[in-house]
Amino acid sequence: MDTSLKSLNSYRHLKEQFVSNLTGSSMLELFSLTTLLFSVTLLQHYVGSDAQTDALSKKHEKENGIARTKHLGIYIVAVGLDFLCTVVPFVLFTTVLSDWTSINTSMVALLLLLCILSRSFGSFPDDGLQSLRQNISAYRVFMMLITCLCILAVDFRIFPRRFAKTETYGTSLAVAVDNHELEITTMDMGVGSFVLANSLVSRHARGISIVNLTSSLRSSTPLIFLGLVRLISTSSVDYQVHVGEYGVHWNFFFTLASVTILTSSVNVSPNYCGILGLLILLGYQVCLLLGLNEYLLSDKRGANLISQNKEGIFSIFGYWSLYLIGVQLGHFLFFGKDYNVTSRTNKLATIRVCVLSLSLWLFTYIVDTHVERVSRRTCNLAYVCFVLALNLQALGIIMLSGFVFRRKISALEEAFDQNLLATFLLANMLTGLVNLSIDTLSVSSISALAILLAYGFVLSLTVGIANFYGFKFKFW
């Protein structure tokens, strides 16, 4: 074998080992980190929105309450302000400041409280529908932003290993439960959060139309194509791929396509989707306990495609269940027949989200302790509960802001919201480019931080400019 090829294969092996056999972080730390990051977004809206609005208002037009400048230079300044107020803190709090998450959370929460108290309390917005849509959009955008930042950060030593993807189940010294620990990571949230975020606001959840198989096949075709492109591109350049995540050939896009097709094949009213999802999830969990998990978590693989991609194929049942539950939750919380455009409805939805989040955190703890540990690899019952709990917590924090001040949609938030999947695709491309160009394992902490900030800026600027010129890429 050629010496350069041996060197490349050796480097790939090191990269794969760097993200393998990890055990995760504690539930308490992730709860605190979620509170911290989404409190930062509230600070950005509360403190930075006025300055941004002033900048945009020099020459702008308004649409649905969003300031849209007609001049690219002014718009870039607005996106730059959002980058400084949101992306930079996200990077810092998940890297160099990660060892002080609890202290950081307390300080940011206190700062947010002081900012609120420094002004008179605002009344709850009267335009309930707009406020609710803004809250849901903000939640989806910032979950995506965190995911995009983490998929590159995980390749650097500056990113704590406890925040990287777990191998199977997690153990550590953080939260003792009968001599076991509940361990999950920020990186485990990416796929689950994307599936849930889309299900909550899907056409199915809104009751706009009944999903049919033909339209689902049409919408899933680009996902299958993207999955094939990713498979071919990673194989052709010998890019590091952790086989234990989805399998040899499977990837994130195939999972999304499968969820779309399965949902359309069983056409159920949004009022009953959650019940169906729960039944599927419980049946899948029983199968895991009866021995399926031993098969999925084993390193042994047969020659057939199912065995080669067992993690990705069987975890579809968990992600499909998560999507169905998300559809009913979205319908129940935001789009049901009792919904109307009033502040009272918004308050009720906020209370429901917060109560559900706390209940699901408790349920996750119970299931992890007495049924089966949280496993992203199999997408089991505990993992689905964890994704629901953490995402509803994030949404609840944003919705609570409506009780004390009116949120304004930032330029970066609006840009990401218009192209969520395209943003994720771009983030994957940039991540691959960085990994192929730089030895991420050997760069210094300062260099790694500079690269992550530059990556975040390029991502933000590109998505912002695409939105400025009206580019939209939506099909899922």
CSV table of C-alpha atoms in Angstrom, one decimal:
chain,number,residue,atom,x,y,z
A,1,MET,CA,0.0,0.0,0.0
A,2,ASP,CA,1.2,3.5,-0.8
A,3,THR,CA,2.8,5.3,2.2
A,4,SER,CA,0.5,8.3,1.9
A,5,LEU,CA,-2.5,6.1,1.8
A,6,LYS,CA,-1.3,4.3,4.9
A,7,SER,CA,-0.8,7.6,6.6
A,8,LEU,CA,-4.3,8.7,5.6
A,9,ASN,CA,-5.9,5.5,6.9
A,10,SER,CA,-3.9,5.8,10.1
A,11,TYR,CA,-5.2,9.4,10.6
A,12,ARG,CA,-8.8,8.3,9.9
A,13,HIS,CA,-8.4,5.5,12.5
A,14,LEU,CA,-7.2,8.1,15.1
A,15,LYS,CA,-10.2,10.4,14.3
A,16,GLU,CA,-12.6,7.5,14.7
A,17,GLN,CA,-11.0,6.5,18.0
A,18,PHE,CA,-11.3,10.1,19.2
A,19,VAL,CA,-15.1,9.9,19.0
A,20,SER,CA,-15.5,6.3,20.1
A,21,ASN,CA,-16.0,4.7,23.5
A,22,LEU,CA,-17.3,7.9,25.1
A,23,THR,CA,-19.7,7.9,28.1
A,24,GLY,CA,-21.3,11.3,28.1
A,25,SER,CA,-22.4,13.9,30.6
A,26,SER,CA,-24.8,14.0,33.5
A,27,MET,CA,-28.5,14.8,33.2
A,28,LEU,CA,-28.0,17.7,35.6
A,29,GLU,CA,-25.2,19.2,33.5
A,30,LEU,CA,-27.3,19.0,30.3
A,31,PHE,CA,-30.3,20.5,32.0
A,32,SER,CA,-28.0,23.4,33.2
A,33,LEU,CA,-26.3,23.7,29.8
A,34,THR,CA,-29.7,23.9,28.0
A,35,THR,CA,-30.9,26.6,30.4
A,36,LEU,CA,-27.6,28.5,29.9
A,37,LEU,CA,-27.6,28.4,26.1
A,38,PHE,CA,-31.3,29.4,25.7
A,39,SER,CA,-31.0,32.1,28.3
A,40,VAL,CA,-28.2,33.5,26.1
A,41,THR,CA,-30.7,33.7,23.2
A,42,LEU,CA,-33.1,35.6,25.4
A,43,LEU,CA,-30.3,38.1,26.4
A,44,GLN,CA,-29.5,38.5,22.7
A,45,HIS,CA,-33.2,39.3,21.9
A,46,TYR,CA,-33.7,41.5,25.0
A,47,VAL,CA,-30.4,43.5,24.8
A,48,GLY,CA,-29.3,43.3,21.2
A,49,SER,CA,-32.7,43.6,19.4
A,50,ASP,CA,-33.0,47.3,19.9
A,51,ALA,CA,-29.6,48.0,18.4
A,52,GLN,CA,-30.2,45.7,15.5
A,53,THR,CA,-33.7,47.2,14.9
A,54,ASP,CA,-32.1,50.7,14.8
A,55,ALA,CA,-29.5,49.5,12.3
A,56,LEU,CA,-32.1,47.8,10.1
A,57,SER,CA,-34.6,50.7,10.4
A,58,LYS,CA,-32.3,53.1,8.5
A,59,LYS,CA,-33.7,51.8,5.2
A,60,HIS,CA,-36.0,48.9,5.5
A,61,GLU,CA,-39.4,47.5,4.8
A,62,LYS,CA,-41.5,45.5,7.3
A,63,GLU,CA,-43.2,42.1,6.7
A,64,ASN,CA,-45.0,40.3,9.5
A,65,GLY,CA,-43.2,42.5,12.1
A,66,ILE,CA,-39.7,41.6,10.8
A,67,ALA,CA,-37.4,44.4,9.8
A,68,ARG,CA,-35.9,43.7,6.3
A,69,THR,CA,-33.3,46.1,5.0
A,70,LYS,CA,-33.0,46.6,1.3
A,71,HIS,CA,-29.2,47.2,1.6
A,72,LEU,CA,-26.8,44.2,1.9
A,73,GLY,CA,-24.2,46.1,3.9
A,74,ILE,CA,-26.7,47.0,6.7
A,75,TYR,CA,-28.0,43.5,6.7
A,76,ILE,CA,-24.5,42.0,7.1
A,77,VAL,CA,-24.0,44.3,10.1
A,78,ALA,CA,-27.2,43.0,11.6
A,79,VAL,CA,-26.1,39.3,11.0
A,80,GLY,CA,-22.7,40.2,12.5
A,81,LEU,CA,-24.3,41.5,15.7
A,82,ASP,CA,-26.3,38.3,16.0
A,83,PHE,CA,-23.1,36.3,15.5
A,84,LEU,CA,-21.4,38.2,18.3
A,85,CYS,CA,-24.4,37.9,20.7
A,86,THR,CA,-25.4,34.3,20.0
A,87,VAL,CA,-22.8,32.2,18.1
A,88,VAL,CA,-19.7,33.4,20.0
A,89,PRO,CA,-21.3,32.6,23.5
A,90,PHE,CA,-22.5,29.2,22.2
A,91,VAL,CA,-18.9,28.3,21.2
A,92,LEU,CA,-17.3,29.6,24.4
A,93,PHE,CA,-19.8,27.9,26.7
A,94,THR,CA,-19.4,24.5,25.0
A,95,THR,CA,-15.6,24.7,24.9
A,96,VAL,CA,-13.3,26.8,27.0
A,97,LEU,CA,-15.9,27.7,29.6
A,98,SER,CA,-17.5,24.3,29.7
A,99,ASP,CA,-16.0,23.3,33.1
A,100,TRP,CA,-18.0,26.1,34.8
A,101,THR,CA,-21.4,25.4,33.3
A,102,SER,CA,-23.3,25.7,36.6
A,103,ILE,CA,-21.6,29.0,37.5
A,104,ASN,CA,-22.1,30.3,33.9
A,105,THR,CA,-25.8,29.4,34.1
A,106,SER,CA,-26.3,31.2,37.4
A,107,MET,CA,-24.5,34.3,36.1
A,108,VAL,CA,-26.4,34.5,32.8
A,109,ALA,CA,-29.7,33.9,34.5
A,110,LEU,CA,-28.9,36.6,37.1
A,111,LEU,CA,-27.9,39.0,34.3
A,112,LEU,CA,-31.1,38.2,32.4
A,113,LEU,CA,-33.1,38.9,35.5
A,114,LEU,CA,-31.4,42.2,36.1
A,115,CYS,CA,-32.0,43.3,32.5
A,116,ILE,CA,-35.7,42.5,32.9
A,117,LEU,CA,-36.0,44.3,36.2
A,118,SER,CA,-34.1,47.3,34.9
A,119,ARG,CA,-37.1,48.1,32.7
A,120,SER,CA,-40.8,48.0,33.4
A,121,PHE,CA,-42.5,44.6,32.9
A,122,GLY,CA,-44.2,44.4,29.5
A,123,SER,CA,-47.6,43.0,29.1
A,124,PHE,CA,-48.1,39.7,27.4
A,125,PRO,CA,-48.3,40.3,23.7
A,126,ASP,CA,-51.8,40.6,22.2
A,127,ASP,CA,-50.8,39.1,18.9
A,128,GLY,CA,-50.7,35.6,20.3
A,129,LEU,CA,-50.4,33.7,17.0
A,130,GLN,CA,-47.4,35.7,15.9
A,131,SER,CA,-45.7,35.4,19.2
A,132,LEU,CA,-46.3,31.6,19.3
A,133,ARG,CA,-44.9,31.2,15.9
A,134,GLN,CA,-41.9,33.3,16.8
A,135,ASN,CA,-41.2,31.2,19.9
A,136,ILE,CA,-41.4,27.9,18.0
A,137,SER,CA,-39.2,29.2,15.2
A,138,ALA,CA,-36.6,30.4,17.7
A,139,TYR,CA,-36.5,27.0,19.4
A,140,ARG,CA,-36.0,25.2,16.1
A,141,VAL,CA,-33.4,27.7,14.9
A,142,PHE,CA,-31.3,27.6,18.0
A,143,MET,CA,-31.4,23.8,18.4
A,144,MET,CA,-30.1,23.6,14.8
A,145,LEU,CA,-27.4,26.2,15.5
A,146,ILE,CA,-26.2,24.3,18.5
A,147,THR,CA,-26.1,21.1,16.5
A,148,CYS,CA,-24.2,22.7,13.6
A,149,LEU,CA,-21.6,24.1,16.0
A,150,CYS,CA,-21.2,20.8,17.8
A,151,ILE,CA,-20.7,18.6,14.7
A,152,LEU,CA,-17.4,20.4,14.0
A,153,ALA,CA,-16.4,21.2,17.6
A,154,VAL,CA,-16.5,17.5,18.4
A,155,ASP,CA,-13.4,16.9,16.2
A,156,PHE,CA,-11.2,19.2,18.3
A,157,ARG,CA,-9.7,18.4,21.7
A,158,ILE,CA,-11.0,21.8,23.0
A,159,PHE,CA,-14.5,20.2,22.9
A,160,PRO,CA,-15.1,18.2,26.1
A,161,ARG,CA,-15.4,14.4,25.5
A,162,ARG,CA,-18.3,14.2,27.9
A,163,PHE,CA,-20.3,16.4,25.3
A,164,ALA,CA,-19.4,14.1,22.4
A,165,LYS,CA,-21.6,11.2,21.2
A,166,THR,CA,-21.9,8.2,23.6
A,167,GLU,CA,-20.9,4.8,22.4
A,168,THR,CA,-23.8,2.7,23.8
A,169,TYR,CA,-24.8,3.5,27.4
A,170,GLY,CA,-23.1,6.0,29.6
A,171,THR,CA,-21.3,5.9,33.0
A,172,SER,CA,-19.5,8.5,35.0
A,173,LEU,CA,-19.1,10.0,38.5
A,174,ALA,CA,-21.7,12.7,38.0
A,175,VAL,CA,-25.1,11.5,39.1
A,176,ALA,CA,-25.1,8.3,41.1
A,177,VAL,CA,-28.2,6.1,40.9
A,178,ASP,CA,-27.8,2.7,42.5
A,179,ASN,CA,-24.1,2.7,41.6
A,180,HIS,CA,-24.9,3.7,38.0
A,181,GLU,CA,-24.8,7.1,36.4
A,182,LEU,CA,-27.2,8.7,33.9
A,183,GLU,CA,-25.0,9.9,31.1
A,184,ILE,CA,-26.1,11.6,27.9
A,185,THR,CA,-24.4,14.1,25.6
A,186,THR,CA,-25.1,17.3,23.7
A,187,MET,CA,-24.1,15.5,20.4
A,188,ASP,CA,-26.7,12.8,21.0
A,189,MET,CA,-29.4,15.4,20.6
A,190,GLY,CA,-28.8,16.3,16.9
A,191,VAL,CA,-31.0,13.8,15.0
A,192,GLY,CA,-33.6,13.5,17.7
A,193,SER,CA,-34.0,17.2,18.0
A,194,PHE,CA,-34.3,17.7,14.2
A,195,VAL,CA,-37.0,15.0,14.0
A,196,LEU,CA,-39.0,16.4,16.9
A,197,ALA,CA,-38.6,20.1,15.8
A,198,ASN,CA,-40.0,19.3,12.4
A,199,SER,CA,-42.9,17.1,13.7
A,200,LEU,CA,-44.1,19.8,16.1
A,201,VAL,CA,-44.8,22.2,13.2
A,202,SER,CA,-45.4,19.7,10.4
A,203,ARG,CA,-48.5,19.9,8.1
A,204,HIS,CA,-49.7,16.8,9.8
A,205,ALA,CA,-49.6,18.5,13.3
A,206,ARG,CA,-51.3,21.6,11.9
A,207,GLY,CA,-54.0,19.4,10.4
A,208,ILE,CA,-53.6,21.2,7.0
A,209,SER,CA,-53.6,18.1,4.9
A,210,ILE,CA,-53.6,14.4,5.2
A,211,VAL,CA,-50.2,13.0,4.3
A,212,ASN,CA,-50.3,10.5,1.3
A,213,LEU,CA,-47.7,8.0,0.2
A,214,THR,CA,-47.1,9.7,-3.2
A,215,SER,CA,-46.3,13.1,-1.7
A,216,SER,CA,-44.1,11.5,0.9
A,217,LEU,CA,-42.1,9.5,-1.6
A,218,ARG,CA,-41.7,12.7,-3.6
A,219,SER,CA,-40.4,14.7,-0.5
A,220,SER,CA,-38.2,11.8,0.7
A,221,THR,CA,-36.5,11.4,-2.7
A,222,PRO,CA,-34.1,14.4,-2.1
A,223,LEU,CA,-33.3,12.9,1.3
A,224,ILE,CA,-32.4,9.5,-0.2
A,225,PHE,CA,-30.3,11.3,-2.8
A,226,LEU,CA,-28.5,13.3,-0.1
A,227,GLY,CA,-27.9,10.1,1.8
A,228,LEU,CA,-26.4,8.5,-1.2
A,229,VAL,CA,-24.2,11.5,-1.9
A,230,ARG,CA,-22.9,11.5,1.7
A,231,LEU,CA,-22.2,7.7,1.5
A,232,ILE,CA,-20.3,8.0,-1.8
A,233,SER,CA,-18.4,11.2,-0.8
A,234,THR,CA,-17.3,9.8,2.6
A,235,SER,CA,-16.2,6.5,1.0
A,236,SER,CA,-14.4,8.1,-1.9
A,237,VAL,CA,-12.2,10.4,0.3
A,238,ASP,CA,-11.8,7.8,3.1
A,239,TYR,CA,-13.5,10.2,5.5
A,240,GLN,CA,-13.7,9.1,9.1
A,241,VAL,CA,-17.1,7.5,9.9
A,242,HIS,CA,-18.0,5.9,13.2
A,243,VAL,CA,-19.7,2.7,12.2
A,244,GLY,CA,-21.3,2.2,15.6
A,245,GLU,CA,-23.5,5.3,15.0
A,246,TYR,CA,-25.7,4.1,12.1
A,247,GLY,CA,-23.9,1.2,10.6
A,248,VAL,CA,-21.6,0.8,7.5
A,249,HIS,CA,-23.8,2.5,4.9
A,250,TRP,CA,-26.7,4.1,6.8
A,251,ASN,CA,-26.8,7.8,7.7
A,252,PHE,CA,-29.0,10.6,9.0
A,253,PHE,CA,-30.7,11.3,5.7
A,254,PHE,CA,-31.8,7.7,5.2
A,255,THR,CA,-33.4,7.8,8.7
A,256,LEU,CA,-35.3,11.0,7.8
A,257,ALA,CA,-36.5,9.5,4.6
A,258,SER,CA,-37.7,6.3,6.3
A,259,VAL,CA,-39.6,8.3,8.9
A,260,THR,CA,-41.4,10.2,6.2
A,261,ILE,CA,-42.4,7.1,4.3
A,262,LEU,CA,-43.5,5.2,7.4
A,263,THR,CA,-45.6,8.1,8.6
A,264,SER,CA,-47.5,8.3,5.2
A,265,SER,CA,-48.0,4.6,5.1
A,266,VAL,CA,-50.0,4.7,8.3
A,267,ASN,CA,-52.3,7.7,7.9
A,268,VAL,CA,-53.5,8.6,11.4
A,269,SER,CA,-55.3,11.7,12.7
A,270,PRO,CA,-52.9,14.0,14.6
A,271,ASN,CA,-55.2,13.4,17.6
A,272,TYR,CA,-54.1,9.8,17.8
A,273,CYS,CA,-50.5,9.9,16.3
A,274,GLY,CA,-49.0,10.1,19.8
A,275,ILE,CA,-50.9,7.0,20.9
A,276,LEU,CA,-49.7,5.1,17.9
A,277,GLY,CA,-46.2,6.3,18.4
A,278,LEU,CA,-46.2,5.3,22.1
A,279,LEU,CA,-47.5,1.8,21.2
A,280,ILE,CA,-44.7,1.4,18.6
A,281,LEU,CA,-42.1,2.7,21.1
A,282,LEU,CA,-43.2,0.4,23.9
A,283,GLY,CA,-43.3,-2.6,21.5
A,284,TYR,CA,-39.8,-1.7,20.3
A,285,GLN,CA,-38.6,-1.4,23.9
A,286,VAL,CA,-39.9,-4.8,24.8
A,287,CYS,CA,-38.0,-6.3,21.8
A,288,LEU,CA,-34.9,-4.5,23.0
A,289,LEU,CA,-35.2,-6.0,26.4
A,290,LEU,CA,-35.9,-9.5,25.0
A,291,GLY,CA,-32.5,-9.5,23.3
A,292,LEU,CA,-32.6,-7.1,20.3
A,293,ASN,CA,-30.3,-4.6,22.1
A,294,GLU,CA,-27.6,-7.3,22.5
A,295,TYR,CA,-27.7,-7.9,18.7
A,296,LEU,CA,-27.7,-4.1,17.9
A,297,LEU,CA,-24.9,-3.3,20.3
A,298,SER,CA,-22.7,-6.2,19.3
A,299,ASP,CA,-19.6,-5.5,17.2
A,300,LYS,CA,-20.4,-8.6,15.1
A,301,ARG,CA,-21.8,-7.9,11.6
A,302,GLY,CA,-23.0,-10.3,8.9
A,303,ALA,CA,-22.5,-9.9,5.2
A,304,ASN,CA,-26.1,-8.8,4.5
A,305,LEU,CA,-27.2,-5.2,4.4
A,306,ILE,CA,-29.5,-5.4,7.4
A,307,SER,CA,-26.7,-6.7,9.6
A,308,GLN,CA,-24.2,-4.2,8.2
A,309,ASN,CA,-26.6,-1.3,9.0
A,310,LYS,CA,-28.5,-2.8,12.0
A,311,GLU,CA,-28.2,0.3,14.2
A,312,GLY,CA,-29.6,2.7,11.6
A,313,ILE,CA,-32.4,0.4,10.4
A,314,PHE,CA,-33.8,-0.7,13.8
A,315,SER,CA,-33.4,2.8,15.4
A,316,ILE,CA,-36.0,3.9,12.8
A,317,PHE,CA,-38.7,2.6,15.0
A,318,GLY,CA,-37.6,4.9,17.8
A,319,TYR,CA,-37.3,7.9,15.6
A,320,TRP,CA,-40.7,7.2,13.9
A,321,SER,CA,-42.3,6.9,17.4
A,322,LEU,CA,-40.6,10.3,18.3
A,323,TYR,CA,-42.0,11.9,15.2
A,324,LEU,CA,-45.5,10.6,15.8
A,325,ILE,CA,-45.5,11.7,19.4
A,326,GLY,CA,-44.2,15.1,18.3
A,327,VAL,CA,-47.1,15.5,15.8
A,328,GLN,CA,-49.7,14.9,18.5
A,329,LEU,CA,-47.8,17.2,20.9
A,330,GLY,CA,-47.7,20.0,18.3
A,331,HIS,CA,-51.4,19.6,17.6
A,332,PHE,CA,-52.3,19.5,21.2
A,333,LEU,CA,-50.1,22.4,22.4
A,334,PHE,CA,-50.4,24.8,19.4
A,335,PHE,CA,-52.7,23.8,16.6
A,336,GLY,CA,-55.7,21.9,18.1
A,337,LYS,CA,-59.4,22.8,17.7
A,338,ASP,CA,-59.3,24.8,21.0
A,339,TYR,CA,-56.6,27.0,19.7
A,340,ASN,CA,-57.4,30.7,19.1
A,341,VAL,CA,-55.4,33.8,18.8
A,342,THR,CA,-55.4,35.0,22.4
A,343,SER,CA,-52.8,35.7,25.0
A,344,ARG,CA,-54.7,33.3,27.3
A,345,THR,CA,-54.1,30.5,24.9
A,346,ASN,CA,-50.4,31.3,24.8
A,347,LYS,CA,-50.1,31.3,28.5
A,348,LEU,CA,-51.9,27.9,28.6
A,349,ALA,CA,-49.5,26.5,26.0
A,350,THR,CA,-46.5,27.8,27.9
A,351,ILE,CA,-47.7,26.2,31.1
A,352,ARG,CA,-48.3,22.9,29.3
A,353,VAL,CA,-44.9,22.9,27.8
A,354,CYS,CA,-43.1,23.6,31.1
A,355,VAL,CA,-45.1,20.9,33.0
A,356,LEU,CA,-44.6,18.4,30.2
A,357,SER,CA,-40.8,19.1,30.2
A,358,LEU,CA,-40.4,18.6,33.9
A,359,SER,CA,-42.6,15.5,33.9
A,360,LEU,CA,-40.5,14.0,31.0
A,361,TRP,CA,-37.2,14.7,32.8
A,362,LEU,CA,-38.6,12.8,35.8
A,363,PHE,CA,-39.8,10.0,33.5
A,364,THR,CA,-36.5,9.8,31.7
A,365,TYR,CA,-34.7,9.4,35.1
A,366,ILE,CA,-37.1,6.6,36.1
A,367,VAL,CA,-36.9,4.7,32.8
A,368,ASP,CA,-33.1,5.0,32.7
A,369,THR,CA,-32.9,3.7,36.2
A,370,HIS,CA,-35.4,0.9,36.1
A,371,VAL,CA,-35.9,-0.1,32.5
A,372,GLU,CA,-32.9,0.5,30.2
A,373,ARG,CA,-30.2,3.2,30.1
A,374,VAL,CA,-30.5,6.0,27.6
A,375,SER,CA,-29.1,4.8,24.2
A,376,ARG,CA,-28.9,7.1,21.2
A,377,ARG,CA,-27.5,4.1,19.2
A,378,THR,CA,-30.8,2.1,19.5
A,379,CYS,CA,-33.1,5.1,20.0
A,380,ASN,CA,-34.8,3.4,22.9
A,381,LEU,CA,-37.6,4.5,25.2
A,382,ALA,CA,-35.3,6.4,27.6
A,383,TYR,CA,-33.6,8.2,24.7
A,384,VAL,CA,-37.0,9.3,23.2
A,385,CYS,CA,-38.1,10.6,26.6
A,386,PHE,CA,-34.8,12.4,27.0
A,387,VAL,CA,-35.1,14.2,23.6
A,388,LEU,CA,-38.7,15.2,24.4
A,389,ALA,CA,-37.7,16.5,27.9
A,390,LEU,CA,-34.7,18.6,26.7
A,391,ASN,CA,-36.4,20.0,23.6
A,392,LEU,CA,-39.6,21.0,25.5
A,393,GLN,CA,-37.3,22.6,28.2
A,394,ALA,CA,-35.7,24.7,25.5
A,395,LEU,CA,-39.0,25.6,24.0
A,396,GLY,CA,-40.4,26.4,27.4
A,397,ILE,CA,-37.6,28.8,28.3
A,398,ILE,CA,-38.2,30.8,25.1
A,399,MET,CA,-42.0,30.8,25.7
A,400,LEU,CA,-41.6,32.0,29.2
A,401,SER,CA,-39.9,35.1,27.9
A,402,GLY,CA,-43.3,36.2,26.5
A,403,PHE,CA,-44.5,36.9,30.1
A,404,VAL,CA,-42.0,39.7,30.6
A,405,PHE,CA,-41.0,41.2,27.2
A,406,ARG,CA,-41.8,41.1,23.5
A,407,ARG,CA,-39.3,39.1,21.5
A,408,LYS,CA,-38.1,40.4,18.2
A,409,ILE,CA,-36.9,38.1,15.5
A,410,SER,CA,-33.3,38.7,14.8
A,411,ALA,CA,-31.8,38.7,11.2
A,412,LEU,CA,-29.8,35.5,11.8
A,413,GLU,CA,-32.8,33.7,13.4
A,414,GLU,CA,-35.0,34.6,10.5
A,415,ALA,CA,-32.4,33.5,8.0
A,416,PHE,CA,-31.8,30.1,9.6
A,417,ASP,CA,-35.6,29.5,9.9
A,418,GLN,CA,-36.0,29.9,6.2
A,419,ASN,CA,-33.4,27.2,5.4
A,420,LEU,CA,-33.0,24.8,8.3
A,421,LEU,CA,-32.1,21.7,6.3
A,422,ALA,CA,-29.9,23.7,3.9
A,423,THR,CA,-28.1,25.1,6.9
A,424,PHE,CA,-27.4,21.6,8.2
A,425,LEU,CA,-26.2,20.5,4.8
A,426,LEU,CA,-23.9,23.5,4.6
A,427,ALA,CA,-22.6,22.8,8.1
A,428,ASN,CA,-21.8,19.2,7.1
A,429,MET,CA,-20.0,20.4,4.0
A,430,LEU,CA,-17.9,22.9,5.9
A,431,THR,CA,-17.2,20.3,8.6
A,432,GLY,CA,-15.9,17.9,6.0
A,433,LEU,CA,-13.8,20.6,4.4
A,434,VAL,CA,-12.2,21.5,7.7
A,435,ASN,CA,-11.5,17.9,8.6
A,436,LEU,CA,-9.9,17.2,5.2
A,437,SER,CA,-7.8,20.4,5.4
A,438,ILE,CA,-6.6,20.4,9.0
A,439,ASP,CA,-5.3,17.9,11.5
A,440,THR,CA,-8.0,18.8,14.1
A,441,LEU,CA,-6.4,16.5,16.8
A,442,SER,CA,-3.1,18.4,16.9
A,443,VAL,CA,-4.1,22.1,16.7
A,444,SER,CA,-3.8,24.2,19.8
A,445,SER,CA,-6.8,25.3,21.9
A,446,ILE,CA,-6.4,28.9,20.6
A,447,SER,CA,-6.3,27.8,17.0
A,448,ALA,CA,-9.3,25.4,17.5
A,449,LEU,CA,-11.3,28.3,19.0
A,450,ALA,CA,-10.4,30.6,16.1
A,451,ILE,CA,-11.4,27.9,13.6
A,452,LEU,CA,-14.7,27.3,15.3
A,453,LEU,CA,-15.5,31.0,15.4
A,454,ALA,CA,-14.5,31.4,11.8
A,455,TYR,CA,-16.7,28.4,10.9
A,456,GLY,CA,-19.6,29.8,12.8
A,457,PHE,CA,-19.2,33.2,11.1
A,458,VAL,CA,-19.0,31.7,7.6
A,459,LEU,CA,-22.1,29.6,8.2
A,460,SER,CA,-24.0,32.6,9.6
A,461,LEU,CA,-23.0,34.9,6.8
A,462,THR,CA,-23.7,32.4,4.0
A,463,VAL,CA,-27.1,31.6,5.4
A,464,GLY,CA,-27.9,35.3,6.0
A,465,ILE,CA,-26.9,36.3,2.4
A,466,ALA,CA,-29.0,33.4,1.0
A,467,ASN,CA,-32.0,34.7,2.9
A,468,PHE,CA,-31.3,38.3,1.8
A,469,TYR,CA,-31.6,37.2,-1.8
A,470,GLY,CA,-34.7,35.1,-1.2
A,471,PHE,CA,-33.1,31.6,-1.5
A,472,LYS,CA,-35.2,28.9,0.1
A,473,PHE,CA,-34.5,25.2,0.3
A,474,LYS,CA,-37.4,23.3,1.9
A,475,PHE,CA,-38.8,19.9,1.2
A,476,TRP,CA,-39.0,18.1,4.5
